[in-house]
Amino acid sequence: DTAVSQTPKYLVTQMGNDKSIKCEQNLGHDTMYWYKQDSKKFLKIMFSYNNKELIINETVPNRFSPKSPDKAHLNLHINSLELGDSAVYFCASSLYRQLANYGYTFGSGTRLTVV
Amino acid sequence: AQSVTQLGSHVSVSEGALVLLRCNYSSSVPPYLFWYVQYPNQGLQLLLKYTSAATLVKGINGFEAEFKKSETSFHLTKPSAHMSDAAEYFCAVLQAVGNKLTFGGGTRVLVKP
């Protein structure tokens, strides 16, 4: 009964490969996010979807492509992986009009290591 | 855009001592502020939030934070540290434009026996 679940938890892959990370939430939220946490723990937003519509698209290489098949799912596909993509990727969800009152619920993260 | 700054990337406290983590904000509008905790190899968990209802906010695990407009601060405290408080703590602010949270750089808390 995990609220926000990400798979896989760990991902080790070679440079140049393509990989995907999946996220699902069962909270009934209408907005989902991808954040990247670097080795110094700094958190940076990448994308956000509200009811399957892309609403935030930060300055991210176009090798990163999010997809939201429905409001409970948000996936992240990364093409041509580079060493600098190594990080922990967090999925989060919220109610768009209640973000101030409730904040985000985070998944447990996917640790991506590119070798 | 709103921003938060956490002073001190590392804080070391003795078990039983006061924990004080500093967060200052910059905002041209009344801010909505949050504190999150990240335990090792886990996601972030909401500790508490400020939504203008009360300046002193109590959260989970004995933590509380006080909003001080005059000092543009939202510092997090716990009177008596426990070994289980060892974690990374993040202050965050809700962006008025974009409806998203922006996080501070985090403060790692080490608790010594």
CSV table of C-alpha atoms in Angstrom, one decimal:
chain,number,residue,atom,x,y,z
A,1,ASP,CA,0.0,0.0,0.0
A,2,THR,CA,2.9,2.3,-0.8
A,3,ALA,CA,1.7,5.8,-1.6
A,4,VAL,CA,4.3,6.8,-4.2
A,5,SER,CA,6.3,3.9,-5.6
A,6,GLN,CA,9.2,4.1,-8.0
A,7,THR,CA,10.9,1.3,-9.9
A,8,PRO,CA,13.6,0.3,-10.0
A,9,LYS,CA,15.2,1.4,-6.8
A,10,TYR,CA,18.7,1.0,-8.2
A,11,LEU,CA,19.9,1.2,-11.8
A,12,VAL,CA,23.4,0.7,-13.0
A,13,THR,CA,24.0,1.1,-16.7
A,14,GLN,CA,26.7,1.9,-19.2
A,15,MET,CA,27.1,5.2,-21.0
A,16,GLY,CA,25.1,5.5,-24.1
A,17,ASN,CA,22.3,3.2,-23.0
A,18,ASP,CA,18.6,4.2,-22.8
A,19,LYS,CA,16.7,3.5,-19.6
A,20,SER,CA,13.3,4.3,-18.0
A,21,ILE,CA,12.2,4.9,-14.5
A,22,LYS,CA,8.5,4.4,-13.5
A,23,CYS,CA,6.5,6.1,-10.8
A,24,GLU,CA,3.0,5.3,-9.6
A,25,GLN,CA,0.9,7.0,-6.9
A,26,ASN,CA,-2.3,5.7,-5.2
A,27,LEU,CA,-3.2,8.9,-3.3
A,28,GLY,CA,-5.6,10.3,-5.8
A,29,HIS,CA,-3.3,13.2,-6.5
A,30,ASP,CA,-3.6,15.1,-9.8
A,31,THR,CA,0.0,16.4,-10.1
A,32,MET,CA,3.3,14.5,-10.3
A,33,TYR,CA,6.9,15.6,-10.4
A,34,TRP,CA,10.4,14.5,-11.2
A,35,TYR,CA,13.3,15.9,-9.1
A,36,LYS,CA,17.0,15.1,-9.5
A,37,GLN,CA,19.2,15.0,-6.4
A,38,ASP,CA,22.9,15.3,-7.1
A,39,SER,CA,25.8,14.0,-5.1
A,40,LYS,CA,25.7,17.0,-2.8
A,41,LYS,CA,22.0,16.4,-2.0
A,42,PHE,CA,20.8,19.4,-4.0
A,43,LEU,CA,17.3,18.9,-5.3
A,44,LYS,CA,16.3,20.3,-8.6
A,45,ILE,CA,12.9,20.0,-10.3
A,46,MET,CA,12.9,18.6,-13.8
A,47,PHE,CA,9.2,18.1,-14.8
A,48,SER,CA,5.7,18.3,-13.6
A,49,TYR,CA,2.4,16.9,-15.0
A,50,ASN,CA,-1.1,17.9,-13.9
A,51,ASN,CA,-3.8,15.6,-15.1
A,52,LYS,CA,-1.5,14.2,-17.8
A,53,GLU,CA,-0.6,17.7,-19.1
A,54,LEU,CA,3.0,18.9,-18.9
A,55,ILE,CA,3.1,22.1,-16.8
A,56,ILE,CA,6.7,22.4,-15.7
A,57,ASN,CA,9.6,21.7,-18.0
A,58,GLU,CA,12.8,23.0,-16.5
A,59,THR,CA,16.1,23.4,-18.4
A,60,VAL,CA,16.7,19.7,-18.9
A,61,PRO,CA,18.6,18.0,-21.8
A,62,ASN,CA,16.1,16.7,-24.4
A,63,ARG,CA,17.5,13.3,-23.8
A,64,PHE,CA,15.1,13.2,-20.8
A,65,SER,CA,11.5,12.6,-21.8
A,66,PRO,CA,8.7,12.3,-19.3
A,67,LYS,CA,5.4,10.6,-20.1
A,68,SER,CA,2.2,10.5,-18.1
A,69,PRO,CA,-0.3,7.9,-19.4
A,70,ASP,CA,-2.7,8.9,-16.6
A,71,LYS,CA,-2.7,11.1,-13.6
A,72,ALA,CA,-1.5,8.2,-11.4
A,73,HIS,CA,1.6,7.4,-13.4
A,74,LEU,CA,4.6,9.4,-14.5
A,75,ASN,CA,7.6,7.8,-16.2
A,76,LEU,CA,11.0,9.2,-17.1
A,77,HIS,CA,12.9,7.9,-20.1
A,78,ILE,CA,16.5,8.8,-20.6
A,79,ASN,CA,18.3,8.4,-23.9
A,80,SER,CA,22.0,8.1,-24.5
A,81,LEU,CA,22.9,8.2,-20.8
A,82,GLU,CA,26.0,10.2,-19.7
A,83,LEU,CA,28.2,10.0,-16.6
A,84,GLY,CA,26.7,13.3,-15.4
A,85,ASP,CA,23.2,11.7,-15.3
A,86,SER,CA,24.3,9.7,-12.2
A,87,ALA,CA,22.0,10.9,-9.4
A,88,VAL,CA,19.0,10.0,-7.3
A,89,TYR,CA,15.8,10.7,-9.1
A,90,PHE,CA,12.7,11.3,-7.0
A,91,CYS,CA,9.1,11.2,-8.0
A,92,ALA,CA,6.6,13.2,-6.0
A,93,SER,CA,2.9,13.9,-6.1
A,94,SER,CA,0.5,16.5,-4.8
A,95,LEU,CA,-3.0,17.9,-5.2
A,96,TYR,CA,-2.4,20.9,-7.4
A,97,ARG,CA,-4.8,23.3,-5.5
A,98,GLN,CA,-3.7,22.0,-2.1
A,99,LEU,CA,0.1,22.1,-2.5
A,100,ALA,CA,0.3,25.0,0.0
A,101,ASN,CA,-1.6,23.0,2.6
A,102,TYR,CA,-0.1,19.5,2.1
A,103,GLY,CA,3.1,19.7,0.2
A,104,TYR,CA,4.5,16.8,-1.7
A,105,THR,CA,4.5,13.1,-1.1
A,106,PHE,CA,7.8,11.6,-2.3
A,107,GLY,CA,8.7,8.2,-3.5
A,108,SER,CA,11.8,6.5,-2.1
A,109,GLY,CA,14.0,7.4,-5.1
A,110,THR,CA,15.8,5.7,-7.9
A,111,ARG,CA,19.6,5.7,-7.7
A,112,LEU,CA,21.0,5.8,-11.2
A,113,THR,CA,24.7,5.1,-11.7
A,114,VAL,CA,26.1,5.5,-15.2
A,115,VAL,CA,29.5,3.8,-15.7
B,1,ALA,CA,10.9,34.0,-7.4
B,2,GLN,CA,10.9,32.8,-3.8
B,3,SER,CA,14.0,31.1,-2.4
B,4,VAL,CA,15.3,29.6,0.8
B,5,THR,CA,18.8,29.4,2.2
B,6,GLN,CA,19.9,26.9,4.8
B,7,LEU,CA,22.8,28.0,6.9
B,8,GLY,CA,25.2,25.2,7.7
B,9,SER,CA,25.5,22.1,5.5
B,10,HIS,CA,26.4,20.0,8.6
B,11,VAL,CA,25.3,20.2,12.2
B,12,SER,CA,26.7,17.9,14.9
B,13,VAL,CA,24.9,17.6,18.2
B,14,SER,CA,25.1,15.4,21.2
B,15,GLU,CA,22.3,13.1,22.1
B,16,GLY,CA,19.9,15.0,24.4
B,17,ALA,CA,21.1,18.4,23.2
B,18,LEU,CA,19.1,21.0,21.4
B,19,VAL,CA,18.8,20.7,17.6
B,20,LEU,CA,18.7,24.0,15.7
B,21,LEU,CA,18.6,24.1,11.9
B,22,ARG,CA,18.4,27.5,10.2
B,23,CYS,CA,16.4,28.5,7.2
B,24,ASN,CA,16.0,32.0,5.8
B,25,TYR,CA,13.6,32.8,3.0
B,26,SER,CA,13.3,35.5,0.4
B,27,SER,CA,9.8,36.3,-0.8
B,28,SER,CA,7.9,39.3,-2.0
B,29,VAL,CA,4.6,37.7,-0.9
B,30,PRO,CA,3.6,35.8,2.3
B,31,PRO,CA,5.5,32.5,1.9
B,32,TYR,CA,4.4,29.0,2.4
B,33,LEU,CA,7.3,27.1,4.0
B,34,PHE,CA,8.0,23.5,4.6
B,35,TRP,CA,10.6,21.3,6.4
B,36,TYR,CA,11.3,17.8,5.1
B,37,VAL,CA,13.5,15.1,6.5
B,38,GLN,CA,15.4,12.5,4.4
B,39,TYR,CA,16.7,9.4,6.2
B,40,PRO,CA,19.6,7.5,4.6
B,41,ASN,CA,18.5,5.9,1.3
B,42,GLN,CA,15.0,7.0,1.6
B,43,GLY,CA,12.7,9.6,0.1
B,44,LEU,CA,11.8,12.9,1.7
B,45,GLN,CA,9.1,13.0,4.4
B,46,LEU,CA,7.2,16.1,5.5
B,47,LEU,CA,8.1,17.2,9.0
B,48,LEU,CA,5.9,20.4,9.2
B,49,LYS,CA,4.6,23.3,7.2
B,50,TYR,CA,3.8,27.0,7.7
B,51,THR,CA,0.7,28.2,6.1
B,52,SER,CA,0.2,31.5,8.0
B,53,ALA,CA,-2.3,30.0,10.5
B,54,ALA,CA,0.2,30.2,13.4
B,55,THR,CA,3.7,31.3,13.6
B,56,LEU,CA,4.8,28.4,15.8
B,57,VAL,CA,4.3,25.1,14.0
B,58,LYS,CA,4.6,21.7,15.6
B,59,GLY,CA,5.5,18.8,13.5
B,60,ILE,CA,6.2,15.1,13.8
B,61,ASN,CA,9.0,13.5,15.9
B,62,GLY,CA,9.1,16.4,18.4
B,63,PHE,CA,10.2,19.0,15.9
B,64,GLU,CA,8.8,22.5,15.7
B,65,ALA,CA,9.5,25.7,13.7
B,66,GLU,CA,8.9,29.3,14.3
B,67,PHE,CA,8.1,31.7,11.5
B,68,LYS,CA,9.6,35.2,12.1
B,69,LYS,CA,8.7,37.7,9.5
B,70,SER,CA,11.0,40.4,10.9
B,71,GLU,CA,14.0,38.0,10.5
B,72,THR,CA,12.7,36.3,7.3
B,73,SER,CA,13.4,33.0,9.1
B,74,PHE,CA,11.8,29.6,9.6
B,75,HIS,CA,14.2,27.8,11.9
B,76,LEU,CA,13.6,24.2,12.9
B,77,THR,CA,14.2,23.0,16.5
B,78,LYS,CA,14.0,20.0,18.7
B,79,PRO,CA,14.7,20.3,22.4
B,80,SER,CA,16.4,17.0,22.8
B,81,ALA,CA,18.2,15.1,20.0
B,82,HIS,CA,17.8,11.4,19.6
B,83,MET,CA,20.1,9.1,17.6
B,84,SER,CA,17.2,8.5,15.2
B,85,ASP,CA,17.3,12.2,14.2
B,86,ALA,CA,20.4,11.7,12.2
B,87,ALA,CA,19.3,12.6,8.7
B,88,GLU,CA,19.3,15.3,6.0
B,89,TYR,CA,16.9,18.1,6.6
B,90,PHE,CA,15.5,20.4,3.8
B,91,CYS,CA,13.7,23.7,4.0
B,92,ALA,CA,11.4,24.4,1.1
B,93,VAL,CA,9.2,27.3,-0.2
B,94,LEU,CA,6.2,27.2,-2.5
B,95,GLN,CA,6.8,29.1,-5.6
B,96,ALA,CA,3.9,31.5,-6.3
B,97,VAL,CA,4.5,31.0,-10.0
B,98,GLY,CA,4.6,27.4,-11.2
B,99,ASN,CA,3.0,25.8,-8.2
B,100,LYS,CA,6.1,23.9,-7.2
B,101,LEU,CA,8.5,23.6,-4.2
B,102,THR,CA,12.0,25.0,-4.3
B,103,PHE,CA,14.4,23.4,-1.8
B,104,GLY,CA,17.3,24.7,0.2
B,105,GLY,CA,20.7,23.0,0.0
B,106,GLY,CA,20.0,20.7,3.0
B,107,THR,CA,21.6,20.3,6.4
B,108,ARG,CA,23.0,17.0,7.5
B,109,VAL,CA,22.5,16.3,11.2
B,110,LEU,CA,24.9,14.0,13.0
B,111,VAL,CA,24.0,12.9,16.5
B,112,LYS,CA,26.8,11.9,18.8
B,113,PRO,CA,26.2,9.5,21.7
